[in-house]
Tab-separated table of C-alpha atoms in Angstrom:
chain	number	residue	atom	x	y	z
E	28	UNK	CA	-3.863	-1.288	-31.838
E	29	UNK	CA	-3.248	-1.439	-28.019
E	30	UNK	CA	-4.692	-4.852	-27.798
E	31	UNK	CA	-2.315	-5.908	-30.545
E	32	UNK	CA	0.448	-4.642	-28.613
E	33	UNK	CA	-0.683	-6.623	-25.374
E	34	UNK	CA	-1.154	-9.730	-27.655
E	35	UNK	CA	2.156	-9.327	-29.063
E	36	UNK	CA	3.674	-9.043	-25.766
E	37	UNK	CA	2.175	-11.991	-24.323
E	38	UNK	CA	2.930	-14.363	-27.417
E	39	UNK	CA	6.674	-12.999	-27.197
E	40	UNK	CA	6.820	-13.993	-23.451
E	41	UNK	CA	5.091	-17.418	-24.213
E	42	UNK	CA	7.126	-17.972	-26.629
E	43	UNK	CA	10.143	-17.415	-24.669
E	44	UNK	CA	8.623	-19.511	-22.015
E	45	UNK	CA	8.287	-22.510	-24.136
E	46	UNK	CA	11.184	-22.635	-26.353
E	47	UNK	CA	14.056	-20.057	-25.581
E	48	UNK	CA	14.200	-21.072	-22.113
E	49	UNK	CA	14.944	-24.701	-22.392
E	50	UNK	CA	17.540	-23.774	-24.889
E	51	UNK	CA	19.202	-21.568	-22.400
E	52	UNK	CA	18.978	-23.753	-19.678
E	53	UNK	CA	20.325	-26.730	-21.518
E	54	UNK	CA	23.404	-24.943	-22.154
E	55	UNK	CA	24.019	-24.768	-18.567
E	56	UNK	CA	27.782	-24.655	-17.788
E	57	UNK	CA	29.120	-28.115	-17.262
E	58	UNK	CA	29.022	-29.100	-13.461
E	59	UNK	CA	32.393	-27.867	-11.412
E	60	UNK	CA	35.441	-29.976	-12.107
E	61	UNK	CA	35.845	-31.340	-8.527
E	62	UNK	CA	32.938	-33.807	-8.570
E	63	UNK	CA	31.928	-34.154	-12.104
E	64	UNK	CA	32.037	-37.543	-13.730
E	65	UNK	CA	33.241	-37.527	-17.172
E	66	UNK	CA	30.236	-37.301	-19.252
E	67	UNK	CA	27.669	-34.898	-18.299
E	68	UNK	CA	24.669	-37.347	-18.321
E	69	UNK	CA	21.330	-36.420	-17.162
E	70	UNK	CA	21.646	-37.982	-13.878
E	71	UNK	CA	24.873	-36.163	-13.270
E	72	UNK	CA	23.244	-33.088	-13.807
E	73	UNK	CA	20.711	-33.968	-11.227
E	74	UNK	CA	23.307	-34.423	-8.689
E	75	UNK	CA	25.016	-31.236	-9.418
E	76	UNK	CA	21.648	-29.666	-8.970
E	77	UNK	CA	21.409	-31.291	-5.772
E	78	UNK	CA	24.799	-30.427	-4.634
E	79	UNK	CA	24.102	-26.867	-5.440
E	80	UNK	CA	21.262	-26.513	-3.499
E	81	UNK	CA	20.439	-29.184	-0.743
E	82	UNK	CA	16.950	-30.040	0.061
E	83	UNK	CA	17.353	-28.298	3.592
E	84	UNK	CA	18.460	-25.119	1.823
E	85	UNK	CA	15.822	-25.376	-0.720
E	86	UNK	CA	13.440	-25.700	1.882
E	87	UNK	CA	14.611	-22.908	4.125
E	88	UNK	CA	15.261	-20.416	1.076
E	89	UNK	CA	11.830	-21.100	-0.687
E	90	UNK	CA	9.285	-22.099	2.250
E	91	UNK	CA	10.111	-19.272	4.462
E	92	UNK	CA	10.069	-16.347	2.011
E	93	UNK	CA	6.623	-15.603	2.152
E	94	UNK	CA	5.176	-16.864	5.290
E	95	UNK	CA	6.423	-18.391	8.491
E	96	UNK	CA	7.520	-22.185	8.705
E	97	UNK	CA	4.614	-24.170	7.835
E	98	UNK	CA	3.774	-27.629	9.533
E	99	UNK	CA	4.130	-30.973	7.770
E	100	UNK	CA	1.213	-32.807	6.690
E	101	UNK	CA	0.686	-36.059	5.240
E	102	UNK	CA	2.480	-36.997	2.066
E	103	UNK	CA	-0.628	-36.731	-0.053
E	104	UNK	CA	-1.350	-33.414	1.166
E	105	UNK	CA	2.190	-32.312	0.821
E	106	UNK	CA	1.987	-33.142	-2.852
E	107	UNK	CA	-1.055	-30.660	-3.364
E	108	UNK	CA	0.541	-27.973	-1.253
E	109	UNK	CA	3.585	-28.200	-3.075
E	110	UNK	CA	2.011	-28.015	-6.299
E	111	UNK	CA	0.018	-24.993	-4.981
E	112	UNK	CA	3.040	-23.592	-3.858
E	113	UNK	CA	5.203	-24.139	-6.961
E	114	UNK	CA	2.538	-22.134	-8.730
E	115	UNK	CA	2.253	-19.508	-6.528
E	116	UNK	CA	6.041	-18.783	-5.675
E	117	UNK	CA	7.055	-19.528	-9.481
E	118	UNK	CA	9.443	-22.128	-8.000
E	119	UNK	CA	11.660	-24.219	-10.314
E	120	UNK	CA	10.848	-27.732	-10.773
E	121	UNK	CA	13.968	-28.703	-9.229
E	122	UNK	CA	13.384	-26.740	-6.005
E	123	UNK	CA	9.947	-28.273	-5.904
E	124	UNK	CA	10.728	-31.557	-6.105
E	125	UNK	CA	13.768	-31.438	-3.570
E	126	UNK	CA	11.358	-29.923	-1.066
E	127	UNK	CA	8.762	-32.348	-1.617
E	128	UNK	CA	11.259	-35.173	-0.741
E	129	UNK	CA	12.271	-33.527	1.976
E	130	UNK	CA	9.062	-32.918	3.705
E	131	UNK	CA	7.874	-36.286	2.860
E	132	UNK	CA	11.107	-38.314	3.779
L	23	UNK	CA	-14.991	-9.048	-27.722
L	24	UNK	CA	-12.761	-10.126	-30.619
L	25	UNK	CA	-10.214	-10.613	-28.358
L	26	UNK	CA	-11.531	-13.886	-26.812
L	27	UNK	CA	-10.838	-16.100	-30.129
L	28	UNK	CA	-7.349	-14.735	-30.294
L	29	UNK	CA	-7.025	-15.698	-26.724
L	30	UNK	CA	-8.480	-19.225	-27.497
L	31	UNK	CA	-5.954	-19.593	-30.252
L	32	UNK	CA	-3.135	-18.592	-28.159
L	33	UNK	CA	-4.054	-20.762	-25.451
L	34	UNK	CA	-4.309	-23.731	-27.802
L	35	UNK	CA	-1.158	-22.949	-29.475
L	36	UNK	CA	0.544	-22.476	-26.369
L	37	UNK	CA	-0.699	-25.993	-24.918
L	38	UNK	CA	0.649	-27.270	-28.339
L	39	UNK	CA	3.997	-25.697	-28.021
L	40	UNK	CA	4.011	-26.895	-24.393
L	41	UNK	CA	3.540	-30.550	-25.601
L	42	UNK	CA	6.458	-30.013	-28.152
L	43	UNK	CA	8.764	-28.285	-25.518
L	44	UNK	CA	8.058	-30.960	-23.180
L	45	UNK	CA	9.695	-33.466	-25.757
L	46	UNK	CA	12.890	-31.441	-25.547
L	47	UNK	CA	12.807	-31.934	-21.794
L	48	UNK	CA	14.779	-34.605	-20.622
L	49	UNK	CA	12.585	-37.493	-20.192
L	50	UNK	CA	14.433	-38.628	-17.176
L	51	UNK	CA	13.605	-35.522	-15.391
L	52	UNK	CA	10.739	-36.578	-13.274
L	53	UNK	CA	7.959	-33.837	-12.583
L	54	UNK	CA	7.597	-32.498	-9.134
L	55	UNK	CA	5.346	-35.004	-8.138
L	56	UNK	CA	6.566	-38.269	-9.551
L	57	UNK	CA	7.523	-40.684	-7.177
L	58	UNK	CA	11.306	-41.088	-6.427
L	59	UNK	CA	12.849	-44.264	-7.098
L	60	UNK	CA	11.591	-47.095	-5.006
L	61	UNK	CA	8.670	-45.515	-3.406
L	62	UNK	CA	5.096	-46.452	-4.284
L	63	UNK	CA	3.441	-43.428	-5.888
L	64	UNK	CA	0.587	-41.702	-3.980
L	65	UNK	CA	-1.833	-39.574	-5.281
L	66	UNK	CA	-2.147	-35.892	-4.166
L	67	UNK	CA	-5.608	-34.957	-2.368
L	68	UNK	CA	-7.937	-32.084	-2.636
L	69	UNK	CA	-7.358	-29.776	0.557
L	70	UNK	CA	-9.719	-27.305	2.097
L	71	UNK	CA	-7.731	-24.477	3.479
L	72	UNK	CA	-8.188	-20.770	3.907
L	73	UNK	CA	-8.160	-18.211	6.768
L	74	UNK	CA	-10.478	-16.488	9.279
L	75	UNK	CA	-9.505	-13.034	11.024
L	76	UNK	CA	-11.033	-10.855	13.383
L	77	UNK	CA	-9.563	-7.338	13.574
L	78	UNK	CA	-10.602	-4.545	15.388
L	79	UNK	CA	-9.059	-1.096	14.780
L	80	UNK	CA	-9.498	2.316	16.490
L	81	UNK	CA	-8.833	6.066	15.368
L	82	UNK	CA	-10.045	9.164	17.356
L	83	UNK	CA	-13.711	8.871	17.051
L	84	UNK	CA	-14.135	5.897	15.332
L	85	UNK	CA	-14.008	2.087	15.948
L	86	UNK	CA	-14.126	-0.509	13.215
L	87	UNK	CA	-14.419	-4.467	13.342
L	88	UNK	CA	-13.760	-6.396	10.423
L	89	UNK	CA	-14.281	-10.068	10.433
L	90	UNK	CA	-12.950	-12.178	7.538
L	91	UNK	CA	-13.541	-15.660	6.325
L	92	UNK	CA	-11.944	-16.793	3.123
L	93	UNK	CA	-12.108	-20.436	2.441
L	94	UNK	CA	-9.832	-22.025	-0.286
L	95	UNK	CA	-10.220	-25.086	-2.093
L	96	UNK	CA	-7.424	-27.035	-3.725
L	97	UNK	CA	-8.387	-30.066	-5.994
L	98	UNK	CA	-5.420	-31.868	-7.629
L	99	UNK	CA	-5.839	-33.999	-10.975
L	100	UNK	CA	-3.084	-36.403	-12.411
L	101	UNK	CA	0.572	-34.968	-11.969
L	102	UNK	CA	-0.103	-31.652	-13.531
L	103	UNK	CA	-3.426	-30.006	-12.805
L	104	UNK	CA	-4.556	-28.065	-9.984
L	105	UNK	CA	-7.659	-26.429	-9.476
L	106	UNK	CA	-7.602	-23.660	-6.811
L	107	UNK	CA	-10.519	-21.242	-5.576
L	108	UNK	CA	-10.647	-18.755	-2.982
L	109	UNK	CA	-14.020	-17.265	-1.964
L	110	UNK	CA	-13.683	-14.053	0.684
L	111	UNK	CA	-16.552	-12.791	3.060
L	112	UNK	CA	-15.519	-9.627	4.453
L	113	UNK	CA	-17.561	-7.874	7.153
L	114	UNK	CA	-17.233	-4.144	7.842
L	115	UNK	CA	-18.804	-2.779	11.332
L	116	UNK	CA	-18.077	0.853	11.516
L	117	UNK	CA	-19.089	3.074	14.721
L	118	UNK	CA	-18.644	6.626	15.086
L	119	UNK	CA	-18.782	8.258	18.383
L	120	UNK	CA	-22.535	9.107	18.949
L	121	UNK	CA	-23.662	7.261	15.836
L	122	UNK	CA	-25.301	3.831	15.619
L	123	UNK	CA	-23.203	0.829	14.203
L	124	UNK	CA	-23.137	0.884	10.432
L	125	UNK	CA	-22.397	-2.728	8.787
L	126	UNK	CA	-21.680	-4.078	5.219
L	127	UNK	CA	-20.696	-7.605	4.328
L	128	UNK	CA	-18.674	-7.789	1.078
L	129	UNK	CA	-18.298	-11.138	-0.635
L	130	UNK	CA	-16.025	-11.657	-3.727
L	131	UNK	CA	-14.087	-14.437	-5.579
L	132	UNK	CA	-10.483	-13.905	-4.993
L	133	UNK	CA	-9.647	-16.500	-7.585
L	134	UNK	CA	-11.081	-19.395	-9.419
L	135	UNK	CA	-8.294	-20.760	-11.601
L	136	UNK	CA	-7.056	-23.972	-13.283
L	137	UNK	CA	-3.220	-24.458	-13.326
L	138	UNK	CA	-1.557	-26.626	-15.898
L	139	UNK	CA	2.064	-27.467	-15.222
L	140	UNK	CA	2.712	-27.755	-18.878
L	141	UNK	CA	6.580	-28.498	-18.695
L	142	UNK	CA	9.635	-27.474	-16.323
L	143	UNK	CA	9.431	-23.828	-17.496
L	144	UNK	CA	5.848	-23.182	-18.266
L	145	UNK	CA	2.891	-23.119	-16.205
L	146	UNK	CA	-0.188	-22.003	-17.813
L	147	UNK	CA	-3.273	-20.531	-15.551
L	148	UNK	CA	-6.667	-19.810	-17.011
L	149	UNK	CA	-9.763	-18.120	-15.132
L	150	UNK	CA	-9.965	-15.483	-12.406
L	151	UNK	CA	-6.465	-15.171	-10.684
L	152	UNK	CA	-4.823	-12.893	-8.342
L	153	UNK	CA	-3.051	-10.345	-10.454
L	154	UNK	CA	0.891	-11.185	-10.449
L	155	UNK	CA	1.951	-7.459	-9.877
L	156	UNK	CA	4.342	-6.844	-7.093
L	157	UNK	CA	4.502	-9.047	-4.165
L	158	UNK	CA	1.617	-7.727	-1.695
L	159	UNK	CA	-1.279	-8.687	-3.677
L	160	UNK	CA	-0.388	-12.229	-4.640
L	161	UNK	CA	1.875	-13.215	-1.851
L	162	UNK	CA	1.101	-11.421	1.242
L	163	UNK	CA	-2.093	-10.346	1.658
L	164	UNK	CA	-3.614	-13.344	3.427
L	165	UNK	CA	-4.266	-12.116	7.129
L	166	UNK	CA	-2.282	-15.170	8.529
L	167	UNK	CA	0.987	-14.027	6.280
L	168	UNK	CA	0.890	-10.327	6.299
L	169	UNK	CA	2.943	-8.864	9.248
L	170	UNK	CA	0.805	-5.950	9.680
L	171	UNK	CA	-3.060	-6.208	9.109
L	172	UNK	CA	-3.522	-2.674	7.724
L	173	UNK	CA	-2.495	-3.087	4.081
L	174	UNK	CA	-0.011	-0.559	2.417
L	175	UNK	CA	-1.400	2.722	1.103
L	176	UNK	CA	-0.417	1.794	-2.318
L	177	UNK	CA	-1.986	-1.492	-2.571
L	178	UNK	CA	-5.007	-0.420	-4.507
L	179	UNK	CA	-2.446	0.425	-7.470
L	180	UNK	CA	-2.088	-3.271	-7.653
L	181	UNK	CA	-5.037	-4.396	-9.422
L	182	UNK	CA	-6.553	-7.196	-7.013
L	183	UNK	CA	-7.894	-9.905	-9.285
L	184	UNK	CA	-7.921	-10.664	-13.267
L	185	UNK	CA	-10.094	-12.685	-15.208
L	186	UNK	CA	-8.071	-14.269	-18.157
L	187	UNK	CA	-4.871	-16.130	-18.913
L	188	UNK	CA	-1.379	-16.446	-17.205
L	189	UNK	CA	1.913	-17.791	-18.589
L	190	UNK	CA	4.245	-18.397	-15.537
L	191	UNK	CA	7.413	-20.433	-14.099
L	192	UNK	CA	10.739	-20.670	-12.871
L	193	UNK	CA	13.949	-21.579	-14.249
L	194	UNK	CA	17.418	-22.026	-12.537
L	195	UNK	CA	19.734	-19.878	-14.413
L	196	UNK	CA	23.018	-20.358	-12.577
L	197	UNK	CA	24.609	-21.764	-9.191
L	198	UNK	CA	22.657	-18.893	-7.140
L	199	UNK	CA	20.214	-17.383	-9.520
L	200	UNK	CA	16.824	-18.493	-10.354
L	201	UNK	CA	14.568	-16.347	-12.990
L	202	UNK	CA	10.526	-16.408	-12.599
L	203	UNK	CA	8.036	-14.574	-14.639
L	204	UNK	CA	4.342	-14.280	-14.725
L	205	UNK	CA	2.615	-12.527	-17.426
L	206	UNK	CA	-1.099	-12.105	-17.692
L	207	UNK	CA	-3.916	-10.767	-19.692
L	208	UNK	CA	-7.172	-9.998	-18.069
L	209	UNK	CA	-10.727	-9.070	-19.857
L	210	UNK	CA	-12.992	-6.738	-18.113
L	211	UNK	CA	-15.657	-7.661	-15.901
L	212	UNK	CA	-18.507	-5.637	-13.954
L	213	UNK	CA	-20.102	-8.602	-12.418
L	214	UNK	CA	-19.673	-7.707	-8.678
L	215	UNK	CA	-17.907	-10.781	-7.517
L	216	UNK	CA	-15.606	-11.030	-10.554
L	217	UNK	CA	-14.706	-7.441	-10.958
L	218	UNK	CA	-11.505	-6.987	-13.073
L	219	UNK	CA	-10.125	-4.601	-15.629
L	220	UNK	CA	-8.914	-5.105	-19.005
L	221	UNK	CA	-5.219	-5.163	-18.732
L	222	UNK	CA	-2.059	-6.913	-19.471
L	223	UNK	CA	1.299	-7.070	-17.842
L	224	UNK	CA	3.863	-9.200	-16.065
L	225	UNK	CA	6.125	-9.468	-13.201
L	226	UNK	CA	9.694	-10.908	-13.552
L	227	UNK	CA	12.240	-11.531	-10.846
L	228	UNK	CA	15.666	-12.879	-9.858
L	229	UNK	CA	15.745	-14.846	-6.823
L	230	UNK	CA	19.118	-15.822	-5.077
L	231	UNK	CA	18.256	-18.563	-3.065
L	232	UNK	CA	21.493	-18.488	-1.206
L	233	UNK	CA	21.481	-14.860	-0.593
L	234	UNK	CA	17.716	-15.248	0.274
L	235	UNK	CA	17.200	-12.085	-1.981
L	236	UNK	CA	14.671	-11.603	-4.517
L	237	UNK	CA	14.205	-8.689	-6.844
L	238	UNK	CA	11.071	-8.190	-8.935
L	239	UNK	CA	9.928	-5.805	-11.541
L	240	UNK	CA	6.367	-5.533	-12.602
L	241	UNK	CA	4.323	-3.481	-15.550
L	242	UNK	CA	0.743	-3.479	-16.054
L	243	UNK	CA	-1.070	-1.751	-19.074
L	244	UNK	CA	-4.620	-1.094	-18.440
L	245	UNK	CA	-6.853	-0.932	-21.244
L	246	UNK	CA	-9.981	0.421	-19.780
L	247	UNK	CA	-11.832	3.745	-20.967
L	248	UNK	CA	-8.345	5.457	-20.454
L	249	UNK	CA	-5.148	3.209	-21.081
L	250	UNK	CA	-2.542	3.788	-18.702
L	251	UNK	CA	0.651	2.100	-17.434
L	252	UNK	CA	1.630	0.980	-13.730
L	253	UNK	CA	5.041	0.086	-13.042
L	254	UNK	CA	6.773	-1.544	-9.972
L	255	UNK	CA	9.752	-2.951	-8.191
L	256	UNK	CA	9.866	-5.274	-5.410
L	257	UNK	CA	12.638	-6.322	-3.260
L	258	UNK	CA	12.658	-9.307	-0.327
L	259	UNK	CA	15.784	-10.052	1.788
L	260	UNK	CA	15.923	-12.601	4.542
L	261	UNK	CA	19.517	-12.699	5.830
L	262	UNK	CA	20.368	-16.135	7.028
L	263	UNK	CA	22.313	-15.002	10.126
L	264	UNK	CA	19.471	-13.344	11.816
L	265	UNK	CA	15.337	-14.092	11.863
L	266	UNK	CA	14.675	-10.968	10.002
L	267	UNK	CA	12.425	-10.265	7.295
L	268	UNK	CA	12.919	-7.198	5.014
L	269	UNK	CA	10.572	-6.380	2.338
L	270	UNK	CA	10.071	-3.168	-0.065
L	271	UNK	CA	7.672	-2.409	-2.953
L	272	UNK	CA	7.567	0.879	-5.032
L	273	UNK	CA	4.534	1.440	-7.465
L	274	UNK	CA	3.768	4.073	-9.879
L	275	UNK	CA	0.686	4.171	-11.848
L	276	UNK	CA	0.339	7.044	-14.566
L	277	UNK	CA	-3.394	7.623	-13.439
L	278	UNK	CA	-3.441	6.731	-9.544
L	279	UNK	CA	-0.058	8.066	-8.293
L	280	UNK	CA	2.713	6.458	-6.786
L	281	UNK	CA	4.427	5.499	-3.451
L	282	UNK	CA	6.375	2.804	-1.717
L	283	UNK	CA	6.650	0.772	1.636
L	284	UNK	CA	9.485	-0.645	3.566
L	285	UNK	CA	8.922	-3.123	6.162
L	286	UNK	CA	11.163	-5.160	8.661
L	287	UNK	CA	10.220	-7.785	10.714
L	288	UNK	CA	12.276	-9.465	13.445
L	289	UNK	CA	11.447	-12.500	15.312
L	290	UNK	CA	12.719	-12.272	19.067
L	291	UNK	CA	14.299	-15.878	18.988
L	292	UNK	CA	17.503	-14.717	20.701
L	293	UNK	CA	16.300	-13.046	23.807
L	294	UNK	CA	18.170	-14.736	26.685
L	295	UNK	CA	15.059	-15.017	28.806
L	296	UNK	CA	11.419	-15.467	29.059
L	297	UNK	CA	12.606	-17.634	25.932
L	298	UNK	CA	9.189	-19.241	25.403
L	299	UNK	CA	7.348	-15.716	25.211
L	300	UNK	CA	9.938	-13.808	22.777
L	301	UNK	CA	10.464	-16.925	20.548
L	302	UNK	CA	6.867	-16.602	19.491
L	303	UNK	CA	7.036	-12.823	19.021
L	304	UNK	CA	7.903	-10.862	16.087
L	305	UNK	CA	8.211	-7.150	16.150
L	306	UNK	CA	7.453	-5.366	12.916
L	307	UNK	CA	7.812	-1.510	11.636
L	308	UNK	CA	6.703	-0.233	8.413
L	309	UNK	CA	7.403	3.192	6.554
L	310	UNK	CA	5.308	4.361	3.712
L	311	UNK	CA	4.396	7.033	1.378
L	312	UNK	CA	1.846	7.657	-1.024
L	313	UNK	CA	1.727	10.580	-3.607
L	314	UNK	CA	-1.349	11.531	-5.410
L	315	UNK	CA	-0.870	12.331	-9.227
L	316	UNK	CA	-0.495	15.589	-10.565
L	317	UNK	CA	-3.018	15.071	-13.196
L	318	UNK	CA	-5.094	12.037	-13.086
L	319	UNK	CA	-7.275	10.534	-10.112
L	320	UNK	CA	-6.292	11.984	-6.867
L	321	UNK	CA	-7.483	9.929	-4.129
L	322	UNK	CA	-8.054	7.022	-6.667
L	323	UNK	CA	-11.959	7.306	-7.154
L	324	UNK	CA	-12.998	3.796	-6.324
L	325	UNK	CA	-9.413	2.551	-5.417
L	326	UNK	CA	-9.767	3.838	-2.009
L	327	UNK	CA	-6.425	5.709	-2.061
L	328	UNK	CA	-5.605	8.572	0.308
L	329	UNK	CA	-7.242	11.809	-0.946
L	330	UNK	CA	-3.711	14.018	-0.251
L	331	UNK	CA	-0.145	13.037	0.019
L	332	UNK	CA	0.426	10.539	2.765
L	333	UNK	CA	3.257	9.481	5.103
L	334	UNK	CA	2.703	6.728	7.539
L	335	UNK	CA	4.570	4.844	10.103
L	336	UNK	CA	3.137	1.576	11.816
L	337	UNK	CA	4.607	-0.636	14.389
L	338	UNK	CA	3.429	-3.728	15.400
L	339	UNK	CA	3.905	-7.090	17.637
L	340	UNK	CA	2.817	-10.411	16.556
L	341	UNK	CA	2.484	-13.468	19.026
L	342	UNK	CA	2.450	-16.781	17.071
L	343	UNK	CA	0.545	-19.476	19.367
L	344	UNK	CA	1.150	-21.779	16.697
L	345	UNK	CA	2.278	-21.533	12.910
L	346	UNK	CA	-0.995	-21.030	12.035
L	347	UNK	CA	-2.863	-18.718	14.761
L	348	UNK	CA	-1.399	-15.291	15.801
L	349	UNK	CA	-2.417	-12.315	17.805
L	350	UNK	CA	-1.421	-9.174	15.913
L	351	UNK	CA	-1.378	-5.678	17.593
L	352	UNK	CA	-0.133	-2.537	15.725
L	353	UNK	CA	-0.421	1.154	16.059
L	354	UNK	CA	0.350	3.762	13.442
L	355	UNK	CA	0.360	7.655	12.580
L	356	UNK	CA	-0.367	9.127	9.062
L	357	UNK	CA	0.618	12.774	8.301
L	358	UNK	CA	-1.212	14.397	5.441
L	359	UNK	CA	-2.207	17.788	4.367
L	360	UNK	CA	-5.918	16.713	5.497
L	361	UNK	CA	-4.662	16.016	9.065
L	362	UNK	CA	-2.665	13.595	11.077
L	363	UNK	CA	-4.219	10.530	12.535
L	364	UNK	CA	-3.652	7.524	14.949
L	365	UNK	CA	-4.661	3.962	14.147
L	366	UNK	CA	-4.416	0.962	16.511
L	367	UNK	CA	-5.507	-2.135	15.760
L	368	UNK	CA	-5.654	-5.789	17.384
L	369	UNK	CA	-6.725	-9.005	15.810
L	370	UNK	CA	-6.534	-12.573	15.464
L	371	UNK	CA	-5.557	-14.480	12.115
L	372	UNK	CA	-6.070	-18.133	11.976
L	373	UNK	CA	-5.276	-20.543	8.896
L	374	UNK	CA	-6.929	-23.814	8.490
L	375	UNK	CA	-5.628	-26.585	6.227
L	376	UNK	CA	-7.915	-29.786	6.056
L	377	UNK	CA	-6.633	-32.514	3.840
L	378	UNK	CA	-9.988	-34.083	2.131
L	379	UNK	CA	-8.786	-37.578	1.983
L	380	UNK	CA	-7.364	-39.735	4.496
L	381	UNK	CA	-3.750	-40.415	5.980
L	382	UNK	CA	-0.802	-41.415	4.012
């Protein structure tokens, strides 16, 4: 009985994760008027995301949350580290990408 | 173990689901690792990282030395996979006045896990992992990270590692809100290096990147000989205006009792004299309490919890020689019906990070 409850819980979360959330995210409010181009194309959404949270801010709010400011490593090492940190910190994909670009540019 | 086939089914259906979900995801959204336009693609490389610590602590009539080495191997595959593994070797040299030194070395596998970044919203983790309950266990426990080398009294309420499967991820919900989640199932294991309880649970949190605030709630149902629940709340705040970290956690286990810790750490970047020294210094204060349960396991049995209600205050000072090497000095006093006690400690913590393949 208990195991079933636990499994049910897991299944629900998994379902939520793989289907419901994309739907929610897909229904993001349109980017704010001041800089939104006419059609909310995927590219404009990425721009909006970048505006909302610049790479520098993404770095500061994410990478200093758990530990001190880490030094930079080579781009290839940074990729591994960012993948590790994305999983550990449950960072969003956009933030992980922004921070990787920021740390390897 | 009829649970295993069910888990395998679940895992398989999830991967399938993930594949399908990926089709929904905008194809123009690159993965975190994809090369940005105009740049040649570079492959992620394996890394050997980890930490080494040497801490000595003193309380009246007692001295303890605890050297620890914890190597971590990170092996990336393609754009979406990562294998990560950490082993821990911890020495415990104890000495009571007038007695000879006693020593013990413990080794354990903290985690050996495969991470699959299924899509933007979901990462599947399989293997042995650090239990994502609260913040201390998964995020703060490495000695180069934690501000005070003594772990909070309530740490044993958070199950250290689990063997099984996790689904986790983070999603941007709005302008300044991210939602993140980690849910897990662990099977029991009595094998020494892979010890774990049969348990299921989750942590979900809201993270406000601009305010630099994160609030999380955790739940775990332990399904051992006795089934019981543990709930937790955690809070992290790093105000932008000051180099200050504030962290707090509360946990309540039906079987093992409850408690909390509150910790503030301040980096002395603004002191106008002896700048070099103060910039590298950090002062820390922690307040914590633990209450034994009215029914259940007072003292926590094998969980290394205090035998009676305890209040503890600890202050500390860290000096960062570099981002990866620090000296940590701390002193604390704990008050309980068993008697009050002072504990002082001094230690060095070092993190190493060695990419296993060349330059750029």
